[in-house]
GROMACS .gro file of C-alpha atoms in nm:
model
  385
    1MET     CA    1  -0.035   4.262  -8.032
    2LYS     CA    2  -0.251   3.993  -8.191
    3LYS     CA    3  -0.583   3.883  -8.041
    4VAL     CA    4  -0.624   3.512  -7.975
    5ALA     CA    5  -0.923   3.283  -8.022
    6ILE     CA    6  -0.989   2.924  -7.926
    7ILE     CA    7  -1.147   2.757  -8.226
    8SER     CA    8  -1.198   2.414  -8.073
    9CYS     CA    9  -1.134   2.193  -7.773
   10GLY     CA   10  -1.135   1.823  -7.700
   11GLN     CA   11  -1.105   1.589  -7.406
   12SER     CA   12  -1.059   1.217  -7.358
   13LYS     CA   13  -1.281   1.021  -7.125
   14PHE     CA   14  -1.148   1.060  -6.770
   15GLY     CA   15  -1.101   0.756  -6.547
   16SER     CA   16  -0.876   0.455  -6.500
   17PHE     CA   17  -0.738   0.323  -6.827
   18VAL     CA   18  -0.444   0.093  -6.768
   19GLU     CA   19  -0.484  -0.039  -7.121
   20LYS     CA   20  -0.440   0.306  -7.282
   21THR     CA   21  -0.114   0.488  -7.347
   22TYR     CA   22  -0.033   0.858  -7.324
   23GLU     CA   23  -0.060   0.866  -7.703
   24ASP     CA   24  -0.403   0.701  -7.700
   25LEU     CA   25  -0.545   0.952  -7.455
   26PHE     CA   26  -0.404   1.260  -7.628
   27ALA     CA   27  -0.515   1.137  -7.970
   28GLU     CA   28  -0.866   1.084  -7.832
   29ALA     CA   29  -0.882   1.446  -7.718
   30TYR     CA   30  -0.739   1.571  -8.048
   31LEU     CA   31  -0.983   1.371  -8.259
   32GLU     CA   32  -1.276   1.524  -8.074
   33ALA     CA   33  -1.137   1.875  -8.120
   34ILE     CA   34  -1.104   1.850  -8.497
   35THR     CA   35  -1.464   1.729  -8.537
   36HIS     CA   36  -1.590   2.072  -8.427
   37ILE     CA   37  -1.408   2.277  -8.694
   38ASP     CA   38  -1.404   2.305  -9.073
   39ASN     CA   39  -1.123   2.351  -9.325
   40PHE     CA   40  -0.864   2.237  -9.071
   41GLU     CA   41  -0.554   2.038  -9.157
   42ARG     CA   42  -0.309   1.908  -8.900
   43SER     CA   43  -0.039   2.074  -9.109
   44ASP     CA   44  -0.191   2.407  -8.998
   45ILE     CA   45  -0.050   2.350  -8.648
   46GLU     CA   46   0.273   2.545  -8.607
   47GLU     CA   47   0.366   2.469  -8.246
   48ALA     CA   48   0.254   2.248  -7.957
   49PHE     CA   49   0.269   2.297  -7.580
   50VAL     CA   50   0.186   1.997  -7.363
   51GLY     CA   51   0.134   2.001  -6.987
   52SER     CA   52   0.230   1.692  -6.791
   53LEU     CA   53   0.376   1.600  -6.456
   54ALA     CA   54   0.472   1.268  -6.620
   55PHE     CA   55   0.328   1.091  -6.318
   56GLY     CA   56   0.526   0.779  -6.234
   57GLY     CA   57   0.823   0.900  -6.436
   58SER     CA   58   0.699   0.752  -6.763
   59GLN     CA   59   0.832   0.948  -7.059
   60LEU     CA   60   0.942   1.223  -6.820
   61GLY     CA   61   1.229   1.328  -7.043
   62ASN     CA   62   1.060   1.386  -7.379
   63MET     CA   63   0.682   1.395  -7.354
   64SER     CA   64   0.640   1.653  -7.632
   65ALA     CA   65   0.798   1.428  -7.895
   66LEU     CA   66   0.572   1.141  -7.792
   67ILE     CA   67   0.262   1.357  -7.823
   68GLY     CA   68   0.375   1.498  -8.157
   69ASP     CA   69   0.396   1.143  -8.283
   70ALA     CA   70   0.053   1.061  -8.138
   71ILE     CA   71  -0.125   1.318  -8.355
   72ASN     CA   72   0.118   1.307  -8.648
   73VAL     CA   73   0.269   1.654  -8.619
   74VAL     CA   74   0.629   1.540  -8.596
   75GLY     CA   75   0.865   1.816  -8.707
   76ILE     CA   76   0.700   2.120  -8.551
   77PRO     CA   77   0.839   2.290  -8.238
   78ALA     CA   78   0.695   2.128  -7.926
   79ALA     CA   79   0.762   2.147  -7.555
   80ARG     CA   80   0.645   1.982  -7.235
   81VAL     CA   81   0.537   2.227  -6.965
   82GLU     CA   82   0.542   2.128  -6.597
   83ASN     CA   83   0.392   2.334  -6.317
   84ALA     CA   84   0.230   2.075  -6.091
   85CYS     CA   85  -0.151   2.067  -6.126
   86GLY     CA   86  -0.137   2.390  -6.327
   87SER     CA   87   0.081   2.242  -6.602
   88SER     CA   88  -0.160   2.265  -6.895
   89SER     CA   89  -0.285   2.612  -6.796
   90PHE     CA   90   0.073   2.731  -6.827
   91ALA     CA   91   0.107   2.540  -7.156
   92LEU     CA   92  -0.199   2.736  -7.269
   93ARG     CA   93  -0.038   3.064  -7.162
   94TYR     CA   94   0.268   2.993  -7.373
   95ALA     CA   95   0.055   2.901  -7.674
   96ILE     CA   96  -0.139   3.226  -7.631
   97TYR     CA   97   0.182   3.426  -7.606
   98SER     CA   98   0.315   3.263  -7.923
   99ILE     CA   99   0.011   3.384  -8.117
  100MET     CA  100  -0.011   3.726  -7.952
  101SER     CA  101   0.350   3.791  -8.052
  102GLY     CA  102   0.289   3.693  -8.413
  103GLN     CA  103   0.526   3.398  -8.391
  104ASN     CA  104   0.246   3.153  -8.471
  105LYS     CA  105  -0.093   3.177  -8.637
  106ILE     CA  106  -0.214   2.842  -8.501
  107ALA     CA  107  -0.090   2.650  -8.197
  108ILE     CA  108  -0.220   2.377  -7.974
  109ALA     CA  109  -0.208   2.353  -7.597
  110GLY     CA  110  -0.308   2.056  -7.392
  111GLY     CA  111  -0.214   1.809  -7.128
  112VAL     CA  112  -0.199   1.440  -7.057
  113GLU     CA  113  -0.150   1.225  -6.749
  114LYS     CA  114  -0.164   0.859  -6.652
  115MET     CA  115  -0.194   0.805  -6.277
  116GLN     CA  116  -0.356   0.464  -6.237
  117ASP     CA  117  -0.102   0.212  -6.363
  118ILE     CA  118   0.157   0.240  -6.086
  119SER     CA  119   0.148   0.115  -5.726
  120LYS     CA  120  -0.032   0.304  -5.450
  121LYS     CA  121   0.302   0.378  -5.284
  122SER     CA  122   0.439   0.524  -5.608
  123ARG     CA  123   0.125   0.733  -5.659
  124LEU     CA  124   0.169   0.892  -5.317
  125TRP     CA  125   0.534   0.963  -5.390
  126TRP     CA  126   0.466   1.122  -5.728
  127PHE     CA  127   0.177   1.329  -5.602
  128GLY     CA  128   0.405   1.459  -5.330
  129VAL     CA  129   0.662   1.602  -5.571
  130ALA     CA  130   0.431   1.900  -5.623
  131GLY     CA  131   0.457   1.999  -5.256
  132ASP     CA  132   0.728   2.112  -5.018
  133ILE     CA  133   0.973   1.832  -4.939
  134LYS     CA  134   1.188   1.982  -4.664
  135TRP     CA  135   0.922   2.114  -4.427
  136GLU     CA  136   0.613   1.910  -4.516
  137ARG     CA  137   0.676   1.584  -4.695
  138LEU     CA  138   0.964   1.468  -4.474
  139SER     CA  139   0.749   1.548  -4.171
  140GLY     CA  140   0.470   1.321  -4.294
  141MET     CA  141   0.236   1.587  -4.431
  142THR     CA  142   0.020   1.503  -4.730
  143PHE     CA  143  -0.197   1.711  -4.961
  144PRO     CA  144  -0.517   1.604  -4.780
  145GLY     CA  145  -0.346   1.702  -4.455
  146ASN     CA  146  -0.244   2.042  -4.589
  147TYR     CA  147  -0.590   2.121  -4.721
  148ALA     CA  148  -0.741   1.998  -4.394
  149LEU     CA  149  -0.536   2.268  -4.221
  150MET     CA  150  -0.688   2.524  -4.456
  151ALA     CA  151  -1.036   2.391  -4.387
  152THR     CA  152  -1.005   2.395  -4.008
  153ARG     CA  153  -0.859   2.745  -4.014
  154HIS     CA  154  -1.144   2.869  -4.235
  155MET     CA  155  -1.395   2.710  -4.000
  156TYR     CA  156  -1.224   2.874  -3.701
  157GLU     CA  157  -1.190   3.222  -3.852
  158PHE     CA  158  -1.523   3.253  -4.030
  159GLY     CA  159  -1.755   2.997  -3.871
  160THR     CA  160  -1.770   2.796  -4.193
  161LYS     CA  161  -1.965   2.474  -4.150
  162LYS     CA  162  -1.840   2.134  -4.257
  163GLU     CA  163  -2.174   2.076  -4.430
  164ASP     CA  164  -2.126   2.378  -4.654
  165ILE     CA  165  -1.779   2.265  -4.754
  166SER     CA  166  -1.913   1.921  -4.848
  167ARG     CA  167  -2.200   2.072  -5.047
  168CYS     CA  168  -1.938   2.139  -5.315
  169ALA     CA  169  -1.891   1.764  -5.356
  170VAL     CA  170  -2.265   1.703  -5.377
  171LYS     CA  171  -2.302   1.971  -5.644
  172ASN     CA  172  -2.009   1.851  -5.849
  173HIS     CA  173  -2.121   1.488  -5.841
  174LYS     CA  174  -2.465   1.602  -5.959
  175TYR     CA  175  -2.314   1.767  -6.264
  176ALA     CA  176  -2.068   1.483  -6.328
  177ALA     CA  177  -2.362   1.242  -6.337
  178MET     CA  178  -2.468   1.416  -6.659
  179ASN     CA  179  -2.117   1.428  -6.805
  180PRO     CA  180  -2.032   1.120  -7.016
  181LYS     CA  181  -1.660   1.199  -6.989
  182ALA     CA  182  -1.651   1.224  -6.609
  183GLN     CA  183  -1.472   0.969  -6.395
  184TYR     CA  184  -1.755   0.942  -6.140
  185GLN     CA  185  -2.093   0.966  -6.311
  186ARG     CA  186  -2.307   0.932  -6.001
  187GLU     CA  187  -2.479   1.160  -5.754
  188ILE     CA  188  -2.418   1.155  -5.380
  189THR     CA  189  -2.615   1.297  -5.089
  190LEU     CA  190  -2.489   1.544  -4.833
  191GLU     CA  191  -2.520   1.275  -4.567
  192GLN     CA  192  -2.299   1.041  -4.771
  193ALA     CA  193  -2.040   1.313  -4.818
  194ILE     CA  194  -2.026   1.402  -4.449
  195ASN     CA  195  -2.032   1.047  -4.314
  196ALA     CA  196  -1.784   0.893  -4.559
  197PRO     CA  197  -1.453   0.754  -4.427
  198MET     CA  198  -1.235   1.030  -4.285
  199VAL     CA  199  -0.912   1.113  -4.469
  200ALA     CA  200  -0.787   1.416  -4.275
  201TRP     CA  201  -1.041   1.589  -4.051
  202PRO     CA  202  -1.267   1.751  -4.158
  203LEU     CA  203  -1.213   1.610  -4.508
  204THR     CA  204  -1.372   1.275  -4.591
  205VAL     CA  205  -1.320   1.063  -4.901
  206PHE     CA  206  -1.589   1.263  -5.081
  207ASP     CA  207  -1.404   1.587  -5.011
  208CYS     CA  208  -1.101   1.465  -5.208
  209CYS     CA  209  -1.049   1.440  -5.584
  210PRO     CA  210  -0.951   1.108  -5.744
  211LEU     CA  211  -0.637   1.006  -5.932
  212THR     CA  212  -0.719   1.010  -6.301
  213ASP     CA  213  -0.598   0.912  -6.647
  214GLY     CA  214  -0.691   1.162  -6.917
  215ALA     CA  215  -0.598   1.421  -7.176
  216SER     CA  216  -0.724   1.756  -7.303
  217ILE     CA  217  -0.647   1.992  -7.589
  218ALA     CA  218  -0.731   2.341  -7.714
  219ILE     CA  219  -0.668   2.465  -8.067
  220LEU     CA  220  -0.585   2.836  -8.074
  221CYS     CA  221  -0.537   3.078  -8.359
  222ASP     CA  222  -0.500   3.441  -8.453
  223ALA     CA  223  -0.850   3.580  -8.396
  224GLU     CA  224  -0.855   3.727  -8.747
  225LEU     CA  225  -0.841   3.374  -8.889
  226ALA     CA  226  -1.091   3.214  -8.653
  227LYS     CA  227  -1.399   3.248  -8.875
  228LYS     CA  228  -1.225   3.036  -9.139
  229TYR     CA  229  -1.260   2.741  -8.905
  230THR     CA  230  -1.571   2.805  -8.696
  231ASP     CA  231  -1.874   3.029  -8.660
  232THR     CA  232  -1.836   3.017  -8.281
  233PRO     CA  233  -1.484   3.131  -8.189
  234VAL     CA  234  -1.412   3.197  -7.823
  235HIS     CA  235  -1.173   3.484  -7.755
  236VAL     CA  236  -0.910   3.488  -7.483
  237ILE     CA  237  -0.970   3.827  -7.321
  238GLY     CA  238  -0.776   3.796  -6.998
  239MET     CA  239  -0.516   3.587  -6.824
  240GLY     CA  240  -0.301   3.611  -6.516
  241ALA     CA  241  -0.064   3.397  -6.315
  242GLY     CA  242   0.100   3.410  -5.975
  243THR     CA  243   0.313   3.219  -5.729
  244ASP     CA  244   0.350   3.189  -5.354
  245TYR     CA  245   0.574   3.012  -5.105
  246LEU     CA  246   0.579   2.636  -5.151
  247ALA     CA  247   0.564   2.561  -4.777
  248LEU     CA  248   0.243   2.655  -4.599
  249TYR     CA  249   0.419   2.778  -4.285
  250ARG     CA  250   0.575   3.066  -4.479
  251ARG     CA  251   0.243   3.207  -4.599
  252GLU     CA  252   0.062   3.492  -4.432
  253SER     CA  253  -0.270   3.308  -4.424
  254LEU     CA  254  -0.409   2.958  -4.463
  255THR     CA  255  -0.746   3.090  -4.579
  256ARG     CA  256  -0.641   3.261  -4.900
  257ILE     CA  257  -0.438   3.153  -5.202
  258GLU     CA  258  -0.229   3.461  -5.276
  259ALA     CA  259  -0.112   3.322  -5.610
  260ALA     CA  260  -0.473   3.291  -5.726
  261ILE     CA  261  -0.564   3.637  -5.597
  262LYS     CA  262  -0.275   3.792  -5.789
  263ALA     CA  263  -0.361   3.591  -6.100
  264SER     CA  264  -0.729   3.686  -6.090
  265ARG     CA  265  -0.653   4.055  -6.049
  266ALA     CA  266  -0.420   4.046  -6.349
  267ALA     CA  267  -0.676   3.857  -6.558
  268TYR     CA  268  -0.963   4.091  -6.468
  269ASN     CA  269  -0.743   4.390  -6.544
  270MET     CA  270  -0.643   4.254  -6.884
  271ALA     CA  271  -1.004   4.164  -6.969
  272LYS     CA  272  -1.132   4.499  -6.838
  273ILE     CA  273  -1.411   4.327  -6.646
  274GLU     CA  274  -1.505   4.262  -6.283
  275PRO     CA  275  -1.593   3.935  -6.107
  276LYS     CA  276  -1.964   4.022  -6.139
  277ASN     CA  277  -1.930   3.993  -6.519
  278VAL     CA  278  -1.829   3.625  -6.505
  279GLN     CA  279  -2.125   3.404  -6.595
  280VAL     CA  280  -1.970   3.057  -6.554
  281ALA     CA  281  -1.645   2.928  -6.406
  282GLU     CA  282  -1.434   2.619  -6.355
  283VAL     CA  283  -1.229   2.629  -6.036
  284HIS     CA  284  -0.963   2.402  -5.890
  285ASP     CA  285  -1.153   2.184  -5.642
  286CYS     CA  286  -0.882   1.927  -5.569
  287PHE     CA  287  -1.042   1.929  -5.224
  288THR     CA  288  -1.379   2.081  -5.143
  289ILE     CA  289  -1.222   2.350  -4.926
  290ALA     CA  290  -1.018   2.455  -5.231
  291GLU     CA  291  -1.344   2.536  -5.410
  292ILE     CA  292  -1.461   2.745  -5.113
  293LEU     CA  293  -1.133   2.939  -5.120
  294ALA     CA  294  -1.162   2.983  -5.497
  295TYR     CA  295  -1.503   3.151  -5.462
  296GLU     CA  296  -1.338   3.411  -5.242
  297ASP     CA  297  -1.004   3.443  -5.421
  298CYS     CA  298  -1.176   3.502  -5.757
  299GLY     CA  299  -1.398   3.770  -5.606
  300PHE     CA  300  -1.729   3.588  -5.648
  301CYS     CA  301  -1.805   3.654  -5.281
  302LYS     CA  302  -1.648   3.838  -4.989
  303LYS     CA  303  -1.364   3.691  -4.787
  304GLY     CA  304  -1.497   3.441  -4.536
  305GLU     CA  305  -1.832   3.400  -4.714
  306GLY     CA  306  -1.741   3.103  -4.934
  307GLY     CA  307  -1.932   2.865  -4.709
  308LEU     CA  308  -2.241   3.086  -4.727
  309PHE     CA  309  -2.202   3.110  -5.107
  310SER     CA  310  -2.211   2.730  -5.118
  311HIS     CA  311  -2.498   2.701  -4.868
  312GLU     CA  312  -2.718   2.942  -5.065
  313GLY     CA  313  -2.662   2.753  -5.392
  314GLN     CA  314  -2.495   3.050  -5.557
  315SER     CA  315  -2.249   2.817  -5.733
  316GLU     CA  316  -2.527   2.607  -5.886
  317VAL     CA  317  -2.665   2.649  -6.236
  318GLY     CA  318  -2.920   2.924  -6.182
  319GLY     CA  319  -2.712   3.081  -5.905
  320LYS     CA  320  -2.488   3.388  -5.905
  321VAL     CA  321  -2.191   3.213  -6.072
  322PRO     CA  322  -2.237   2.849  -6.178
  323ILE     CA  323  -1.917   2.666  -6.083
  324ASN     CA  324  -1.775   2.336  -6.213
  325THR     CA  325  -2.070   2.242  -6.430
  326GLY     CA  326  -1.876   1.947  -6.572
  327GLY     CA  327  -1.820   1.793  -6.229
  328GLY     CA  328  -1.495   1.963  -6.131
  329LEU     CA  329  -1.179   1.783  -6.029
  330LYS     CA  330  -1.383   1.621  -5.752
  331ALA     CA  331  -1.606   1.410  -5.975
  332LYS     CA  332  -1.502   1.469  -6.336
  333GLY     CA  333  -1.145   1.379  -6.237
  334HIS     CA  334  -0.800   1.529  -6.196
  335PRO     CA  335  -0.537   1.404  -6.443
  336ILE     CA  336  -0.279   1.651  -6.313
  337GLY     CA  337  -0.118   1.771  -6.636
  338ALA     CA  338  -0.446   1.778  -6.829
  339THR     CA  339  -0.668   1.952  -6.574
  340GLY     CA  340  -0.614   2.317  -6.672
  341VAL     CA  341  -0.710   2.275  -7.036
  342ALA     CA  342  -0.990   2.036  -6.933
  343GLN     CA  343  -1.133   2.335  -6.746
  344ILE     CA  344  -1.097   2.543  -7.063
  345TYR     CA  345  -1.285   2.267  -7.246
  346GLU     CA  346  -1.581   2.297  -7.008
  347VAL     CA  347  -1.600   2.677  -7.033
  348TRP     CA  348  -1.559   2.660  -7.413
  349LYS     CA  349  -1.855   2.419  -7.426
  350GLN     CA  350  -2.064   2.656  -7.216
  351ILE     CA  351  -1.985   2.961  -7.429
  352THR     CA  352  -2.049   2.771  -7.755
  353GLU     CA  353  -2.372   2.623  -7.611
  354ARG     CA  354  -2.262   2.259  -7.627
  355HIS     CA  355  -2.283   2.178  -7.256
  356ARG     CA  356  -2.500   1.912  -7.091
  357ASN     CA  357  -2.552   2.147  -6.795
  358GLN     CA  358  -2.589   2.460  -7.003
  359VAL     CA  359  -2.591   2.801  -6.838
  360ASP     CA  360  -2.836   3.015  -7.035
  361GLY     CA  361  -2.673   3.309  -7.209
  362ALA     CA  362  -2.321   3.234  -7.088
  363GLU     CA  363  -2.083   3.456  -7.284
  364VAL     CA  364  -1.800   3.515  -7.036
  365GLY     CA  365  -1.629   3.236  -6.846
  366LEU     CA  366  -1.328   3.194  -6.619
  367THR     CA  367  -1.093   2.909  -6.533
  368HIS     CA  368  -0.900   2.895  -6.204
  369ASN     CA  369  -0.618   2.638  -6.188
  370VAL     CA  370  -0.365   2.603  -5.907
  371GLY     CA  371  -0.056   2.393  -5.851
  372GLY     CA  372   0.023   2.211  -5.528
  373THR     CA  373  -0.137   2.383  -5.231
  374GLY     CA  374  -0.160   2.708  -5.424
  375SER     CA  375   0.208   2.783  -5.477
  376ALA     CA  376   0.125   2.851  -5.843
  377ALA     CA  377  -0.197   2.964  -6.008
  378ALA     CA  378  -0.329   3.059  -6.350
  379ILE     CA  379  -0.654   3.235  -6.437
  380THR     CA  380  -0.791   3.255  -6.790
  381ILE     CA  381  -1.098   3.452  -6.901
  382LEU     CA  382  -1.284   3.366  -7.220
  383LYS     CA  383  -1.559   3.546  -7.410
  384ARG     CA  384  -1.784   3.458  -7.700
  385GLY     CA  385  -1.638   3.596  -8.024
   0.00000   0.00000   0.00000
């Protein structure tokens, strides 16, 4: 089985760009990626995998052909991958598999989403397609409402404080303020986060991620070829994925994402490492409580101690495991189909020492990407080559 390396990554600016098309955003990410590598021709790309929910229904039926046209690789095999917020992480998995099997020597994986150029009513409808319709959506439940249930249960079971949940937002805004590609490049205080307008108790506006336009891309190749293109390849050493019931009421617990736990165990097993070996991570903080759960589900702290992990600053640069150093979904932005590979982009920058919020000596990094309320999850572990 072939080993796989990421030779470059790119990301568009995240934000609201009504004037830009899907093609514009994906081309922006691609053009950044190719500036970091040498001796690369677009004709080297043998296959493309593109994650997208196709928010709003635009180009829902044939996104891969549109993206192929955007970067002038028409003619190669290409496919759109959809798995809610985890879409591009699963696109990445398929690109990795294609190289591991020997089918391809070079493939690209990425994602693209436009979420800002449709009405508010349509946005709510399209966001809801990633959740359970029968038992939740038709009863009036929303994603903020679902995650609020998780937050209140965590507070009840473990004594987690609202302040420690909201510290995740403060941290992520701090890092986004130094990220020129982030949607919200400004810091907030803990008081602002706690006292902001309530969305679904205990989650305020600052506990919720925004809707975002954006794109991301990773260029992968057979590890034996990586040094042809870069002196700083990043190897894929572990990956895992899992699923769980779509409806929350069918799950055993509201305070753990079983899909992420299964995925992390598989990834650690493949990489032959333990959580303590991870030096930097990007986790799926669609809501601040989701980041708290991710600390626990990835094994960075014991079950029920995610709030304490946040309170002690263990997820800050300089802490036990720096988390979301690019701003996370909360402040960098969450363009659904592009988020997974955008996380890869941040970890790749850390490992190749390109990051604005650099973690000294970071050689091993992890990405944690979930779909919906955790009904699907993908974990990827990267290491300096």
